[in-house]
mmCIF file of C-alpha atoms in Angstrom:
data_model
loop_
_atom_site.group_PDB
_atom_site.id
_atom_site.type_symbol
_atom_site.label_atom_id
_atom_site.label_comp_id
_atom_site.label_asym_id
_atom_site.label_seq_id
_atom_site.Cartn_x
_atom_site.Cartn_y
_atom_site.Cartn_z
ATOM 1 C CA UNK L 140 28.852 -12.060 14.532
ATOM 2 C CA UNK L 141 28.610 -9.020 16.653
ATOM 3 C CA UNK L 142 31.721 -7.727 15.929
ATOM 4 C CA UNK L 143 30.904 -7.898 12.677
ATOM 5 C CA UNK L 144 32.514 -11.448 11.343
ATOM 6 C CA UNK L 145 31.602 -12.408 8.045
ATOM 7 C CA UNK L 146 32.714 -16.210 9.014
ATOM 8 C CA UNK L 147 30.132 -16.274 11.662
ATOM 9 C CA UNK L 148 27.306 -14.727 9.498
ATOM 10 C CA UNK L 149 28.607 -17.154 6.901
ATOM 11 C CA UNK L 150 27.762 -20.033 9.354
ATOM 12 C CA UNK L 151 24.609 -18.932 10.290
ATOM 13 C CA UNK L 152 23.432 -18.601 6.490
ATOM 14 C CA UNK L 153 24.619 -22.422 5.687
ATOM 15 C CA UNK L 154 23.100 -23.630 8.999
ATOM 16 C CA UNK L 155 19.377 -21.853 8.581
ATOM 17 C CA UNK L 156 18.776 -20.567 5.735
ATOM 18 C CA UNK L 157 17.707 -23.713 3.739
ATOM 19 C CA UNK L 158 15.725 -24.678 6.892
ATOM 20 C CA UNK L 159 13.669 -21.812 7.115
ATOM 21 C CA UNK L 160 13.145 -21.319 3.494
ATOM 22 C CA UNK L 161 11.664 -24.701 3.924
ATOM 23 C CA UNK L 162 9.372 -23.656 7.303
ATOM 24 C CA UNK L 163 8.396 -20.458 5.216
ATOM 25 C CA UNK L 164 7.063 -22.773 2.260
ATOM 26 C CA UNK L 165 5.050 -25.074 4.287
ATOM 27 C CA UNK L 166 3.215 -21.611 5.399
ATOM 28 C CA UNK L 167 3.060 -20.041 1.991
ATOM 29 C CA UNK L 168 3.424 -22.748 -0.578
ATOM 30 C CA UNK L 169 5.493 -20.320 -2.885
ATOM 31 C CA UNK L 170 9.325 -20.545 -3.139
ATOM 32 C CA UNK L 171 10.269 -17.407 -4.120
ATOM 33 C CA UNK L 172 8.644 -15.555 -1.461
ATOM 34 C CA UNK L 173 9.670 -17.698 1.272
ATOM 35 C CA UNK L 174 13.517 -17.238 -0.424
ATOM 36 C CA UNK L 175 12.309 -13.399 -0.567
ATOM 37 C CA UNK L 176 10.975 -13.525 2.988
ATOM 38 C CA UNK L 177 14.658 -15.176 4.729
ATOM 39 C CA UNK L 178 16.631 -12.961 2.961
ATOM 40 C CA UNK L 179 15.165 -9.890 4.502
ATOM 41 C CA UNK L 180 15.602 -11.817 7.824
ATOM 42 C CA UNK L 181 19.177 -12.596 6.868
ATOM 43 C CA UNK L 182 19.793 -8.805 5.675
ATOM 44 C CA UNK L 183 17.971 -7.435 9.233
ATOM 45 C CA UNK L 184 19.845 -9.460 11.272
ATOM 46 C CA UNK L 185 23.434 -8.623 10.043
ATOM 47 C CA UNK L 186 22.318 -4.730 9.938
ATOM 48 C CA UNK L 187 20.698 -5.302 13.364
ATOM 49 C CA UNK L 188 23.801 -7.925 14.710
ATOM 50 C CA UNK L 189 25.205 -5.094 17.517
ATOM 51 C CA UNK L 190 21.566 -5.178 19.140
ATOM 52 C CA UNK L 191 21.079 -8.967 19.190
ATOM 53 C CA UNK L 192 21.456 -9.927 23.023
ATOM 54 C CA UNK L 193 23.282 -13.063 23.945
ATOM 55 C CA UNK L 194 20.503 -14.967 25.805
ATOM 56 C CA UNK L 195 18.423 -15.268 23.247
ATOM 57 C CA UNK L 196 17.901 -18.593 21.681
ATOM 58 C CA UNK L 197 19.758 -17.270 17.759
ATOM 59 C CA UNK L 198 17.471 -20.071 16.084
ATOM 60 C CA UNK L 199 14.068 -19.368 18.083
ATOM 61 C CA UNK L 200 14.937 -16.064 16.861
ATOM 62 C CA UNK L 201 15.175 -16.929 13.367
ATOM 63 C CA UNK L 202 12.191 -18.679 13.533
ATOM 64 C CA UNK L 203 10.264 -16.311 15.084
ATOM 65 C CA UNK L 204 11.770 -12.872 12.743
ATOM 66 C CA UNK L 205 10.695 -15.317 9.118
ATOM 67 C CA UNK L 206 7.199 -16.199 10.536
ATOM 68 C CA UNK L 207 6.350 -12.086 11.727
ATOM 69 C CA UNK L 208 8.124 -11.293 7.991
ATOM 70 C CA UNK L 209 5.251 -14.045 6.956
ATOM 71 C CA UNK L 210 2.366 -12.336 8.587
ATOM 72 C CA UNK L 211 3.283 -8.827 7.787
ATOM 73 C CA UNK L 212 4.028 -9.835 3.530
ATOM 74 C CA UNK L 213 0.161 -11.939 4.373
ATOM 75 C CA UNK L 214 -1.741 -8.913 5.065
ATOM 76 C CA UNK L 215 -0.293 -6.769 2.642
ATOM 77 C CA UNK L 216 -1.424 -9.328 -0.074
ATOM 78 C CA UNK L 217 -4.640 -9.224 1.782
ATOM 79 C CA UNK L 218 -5.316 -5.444 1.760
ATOM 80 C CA UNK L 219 -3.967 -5.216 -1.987
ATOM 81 C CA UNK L 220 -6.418 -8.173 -3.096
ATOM 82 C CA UNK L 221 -9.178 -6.691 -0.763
ATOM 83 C CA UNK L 222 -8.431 -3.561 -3.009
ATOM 84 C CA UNK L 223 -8.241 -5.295 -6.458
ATOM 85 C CA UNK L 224 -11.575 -7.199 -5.364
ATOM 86 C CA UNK L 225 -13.368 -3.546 -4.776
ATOM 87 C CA UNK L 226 -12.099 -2.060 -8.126
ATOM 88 C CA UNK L 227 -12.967 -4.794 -10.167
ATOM 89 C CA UNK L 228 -16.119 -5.006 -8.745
ATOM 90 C CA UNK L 229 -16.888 -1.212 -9.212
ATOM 91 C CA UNK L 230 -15.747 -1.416 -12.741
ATOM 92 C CA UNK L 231 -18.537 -4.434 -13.283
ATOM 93 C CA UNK L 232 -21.190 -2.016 -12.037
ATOM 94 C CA UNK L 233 -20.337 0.415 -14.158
ATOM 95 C CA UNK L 234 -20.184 -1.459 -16.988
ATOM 96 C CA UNK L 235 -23.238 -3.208 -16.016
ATOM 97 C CA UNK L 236 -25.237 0.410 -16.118
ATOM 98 C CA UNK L 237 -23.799 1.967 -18.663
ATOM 99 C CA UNK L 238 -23.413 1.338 -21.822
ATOM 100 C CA UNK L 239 -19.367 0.408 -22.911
ATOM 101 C CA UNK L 240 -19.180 2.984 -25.082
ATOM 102 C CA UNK L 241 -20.312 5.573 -22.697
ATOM 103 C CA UNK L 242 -17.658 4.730 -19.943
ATOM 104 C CA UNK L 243 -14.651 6.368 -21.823
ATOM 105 C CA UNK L 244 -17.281 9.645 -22.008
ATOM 106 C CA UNK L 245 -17.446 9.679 -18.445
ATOM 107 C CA UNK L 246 -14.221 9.580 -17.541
ATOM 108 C CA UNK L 247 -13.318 12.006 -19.872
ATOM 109 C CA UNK L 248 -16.255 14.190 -18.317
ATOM 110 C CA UNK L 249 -14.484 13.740 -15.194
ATOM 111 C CA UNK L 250 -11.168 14.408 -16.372
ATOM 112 C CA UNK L 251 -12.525 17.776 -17.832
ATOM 113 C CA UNK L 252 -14.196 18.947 -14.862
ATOM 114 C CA UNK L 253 -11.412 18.528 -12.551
ATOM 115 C CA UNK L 254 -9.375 20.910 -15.161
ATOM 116 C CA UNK L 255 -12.370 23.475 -14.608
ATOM 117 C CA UNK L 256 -12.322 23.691 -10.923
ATOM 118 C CA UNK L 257 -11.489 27.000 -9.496
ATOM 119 C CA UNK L 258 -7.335 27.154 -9.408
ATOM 120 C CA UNK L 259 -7.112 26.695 -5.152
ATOM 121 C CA UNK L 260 -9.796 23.794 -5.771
ATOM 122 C CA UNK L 261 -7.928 21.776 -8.541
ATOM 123 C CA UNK L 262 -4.793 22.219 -6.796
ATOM 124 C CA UNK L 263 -6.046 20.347 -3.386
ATOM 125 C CA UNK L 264 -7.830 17.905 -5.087
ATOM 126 C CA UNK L 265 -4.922 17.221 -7.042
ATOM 127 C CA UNK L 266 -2.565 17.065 -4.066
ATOM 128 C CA UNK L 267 -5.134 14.591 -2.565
ATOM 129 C CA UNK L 268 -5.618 12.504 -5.758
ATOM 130 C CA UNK L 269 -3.055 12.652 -8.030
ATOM 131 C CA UNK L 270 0.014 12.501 -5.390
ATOM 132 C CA UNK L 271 -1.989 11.201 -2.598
ATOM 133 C CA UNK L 272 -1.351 13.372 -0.001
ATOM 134 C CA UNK L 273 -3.290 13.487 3.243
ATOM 135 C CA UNK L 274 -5.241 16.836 4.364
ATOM 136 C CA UNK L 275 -2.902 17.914 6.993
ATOM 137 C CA UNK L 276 0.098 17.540 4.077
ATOM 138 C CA UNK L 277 -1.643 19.465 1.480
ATOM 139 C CA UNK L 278 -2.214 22.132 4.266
ATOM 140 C CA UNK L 279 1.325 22.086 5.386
ATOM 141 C CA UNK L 280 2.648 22.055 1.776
ATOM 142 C CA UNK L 281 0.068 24.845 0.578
ATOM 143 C CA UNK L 282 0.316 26.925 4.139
ATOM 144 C CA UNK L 283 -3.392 27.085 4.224
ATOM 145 C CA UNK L 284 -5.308 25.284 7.370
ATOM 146 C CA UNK L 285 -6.643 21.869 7.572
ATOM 147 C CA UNK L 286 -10.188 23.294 7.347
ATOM 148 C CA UNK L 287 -9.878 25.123 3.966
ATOM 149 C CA UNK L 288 -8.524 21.747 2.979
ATOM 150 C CA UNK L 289 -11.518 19.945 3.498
ATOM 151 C CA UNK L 290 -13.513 22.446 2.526
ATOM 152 C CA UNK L 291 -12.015 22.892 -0.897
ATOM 153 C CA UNK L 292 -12.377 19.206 -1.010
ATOM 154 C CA UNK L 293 -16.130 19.132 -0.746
ATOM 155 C CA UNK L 294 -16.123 21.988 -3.124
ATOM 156 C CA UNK L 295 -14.692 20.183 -5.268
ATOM 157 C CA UNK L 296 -16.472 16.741 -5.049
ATOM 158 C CA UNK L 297 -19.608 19.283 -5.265
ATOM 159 C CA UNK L 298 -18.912 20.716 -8.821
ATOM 160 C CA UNK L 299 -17.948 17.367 -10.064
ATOM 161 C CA UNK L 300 -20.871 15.356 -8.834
ATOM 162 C CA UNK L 301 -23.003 18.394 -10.442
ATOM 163 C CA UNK L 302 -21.691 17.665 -13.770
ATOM 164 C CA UNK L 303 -21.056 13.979 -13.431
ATOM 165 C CA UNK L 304 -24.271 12.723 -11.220
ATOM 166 C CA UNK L 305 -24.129 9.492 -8.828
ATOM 167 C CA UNK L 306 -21.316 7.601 -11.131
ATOM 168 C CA UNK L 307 -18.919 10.417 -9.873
ATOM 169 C CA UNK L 308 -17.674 8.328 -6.691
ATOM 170 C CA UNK L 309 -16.991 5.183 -9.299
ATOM 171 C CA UNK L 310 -15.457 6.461 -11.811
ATOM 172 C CA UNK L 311 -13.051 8.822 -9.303
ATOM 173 C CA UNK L 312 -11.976 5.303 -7.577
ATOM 174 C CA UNK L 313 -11.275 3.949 -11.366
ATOM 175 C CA UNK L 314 -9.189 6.852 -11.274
ATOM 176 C CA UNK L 315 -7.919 7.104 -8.462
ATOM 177 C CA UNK L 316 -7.841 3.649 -6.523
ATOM 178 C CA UNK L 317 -8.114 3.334 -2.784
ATOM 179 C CA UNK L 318 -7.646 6.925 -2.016
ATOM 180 C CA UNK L 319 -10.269 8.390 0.282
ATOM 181 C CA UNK L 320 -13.147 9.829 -1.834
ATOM 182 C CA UNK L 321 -13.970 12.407 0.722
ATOM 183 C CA UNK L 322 -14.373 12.955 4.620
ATOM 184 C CA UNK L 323 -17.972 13.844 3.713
ATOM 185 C CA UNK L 324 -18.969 11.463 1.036
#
């Protein structure tokens, strides 16, 4: 399989796969991500074959590459229901203090005053929120220091809250998501 023989791969795939699509169910109890799950295993270890080294055990290997594939698809599940959990729960806070009809006003409030920050303002905060970018990015991509960054930042965050009040750092993660609200929030 080193050099690169398709007949040896071949064997591999008809002598594991349905094995550890089976091991990978009895940890996840769902089919298509354990099928998802070997197949990247598969895929790494043909695109990986040259560095495989001879005294390894191939099917401790195997074994071993599906369950770390396991863990690492686990916790991003994890981290994206730990997020769902925090922005559903925001939203029901909201909705709980405001009336329904009013939450469409305040986002559109927000909306607004991020189009009336000053020009240098709107265009960090929109390199922070809108595309996600970290501080040192947005100073690298707008050749200004990491300092002005966070201080046009707070600036901003400032002239929002002034206008919005206290439901500015909810409705910004309804906007938003998981992106950091501020260094100094």
């Amino acid at each position: 399989m080193k050099q690169g023989d398709e007949n040896a791969y071949a064997y591999l795939m008809d002598t594991y796969h349905q094995k550890l699509c089976v091991y990978v169910k009895s940890l996840c109890r769902d089919v298509y991500l354990a099928e998802d799950i070997v197949q990247n295993i598969f895929m790494m270890v043909w695109e990986r074959r040259q560095k495989l080294k001879d005294i390894y055990s191939l099917k401790s290997y195997l074994y071993q590459s599906v369950y770390n594939e396991f863990i690492n698809q686990h916790r991003k599940k994890k981290n994206l229901l730990s997020l769902e959990k925090e922005y559903i729960s925001t939203l029901n806070t909201i909705l709980e203090e405001e009336d329904t009809n009013e939450l469409p006003k305040l986002i559109a409030l927000v909306k607004q005053e991020i189009q009336n920050l000053p020009p240098k303002c709107k265009s960090v905060f929109t390199l922070a929120k809108h595309e996600g970018l970290t501080y040192a990015e947005i100073a690298e991509h707008l050749g200004i220091s990491f300092r002005t960054v966070e201080n046009q930042m707070s600036k901003a965050f400032t002239l929002i809250r002034e206008k919005v009040g206290d439901k500015m750092h909810a409705i910004l993660f309804l906007l938003f998501g998981s992106r950091k609200l501020s260094r100094s929030v």
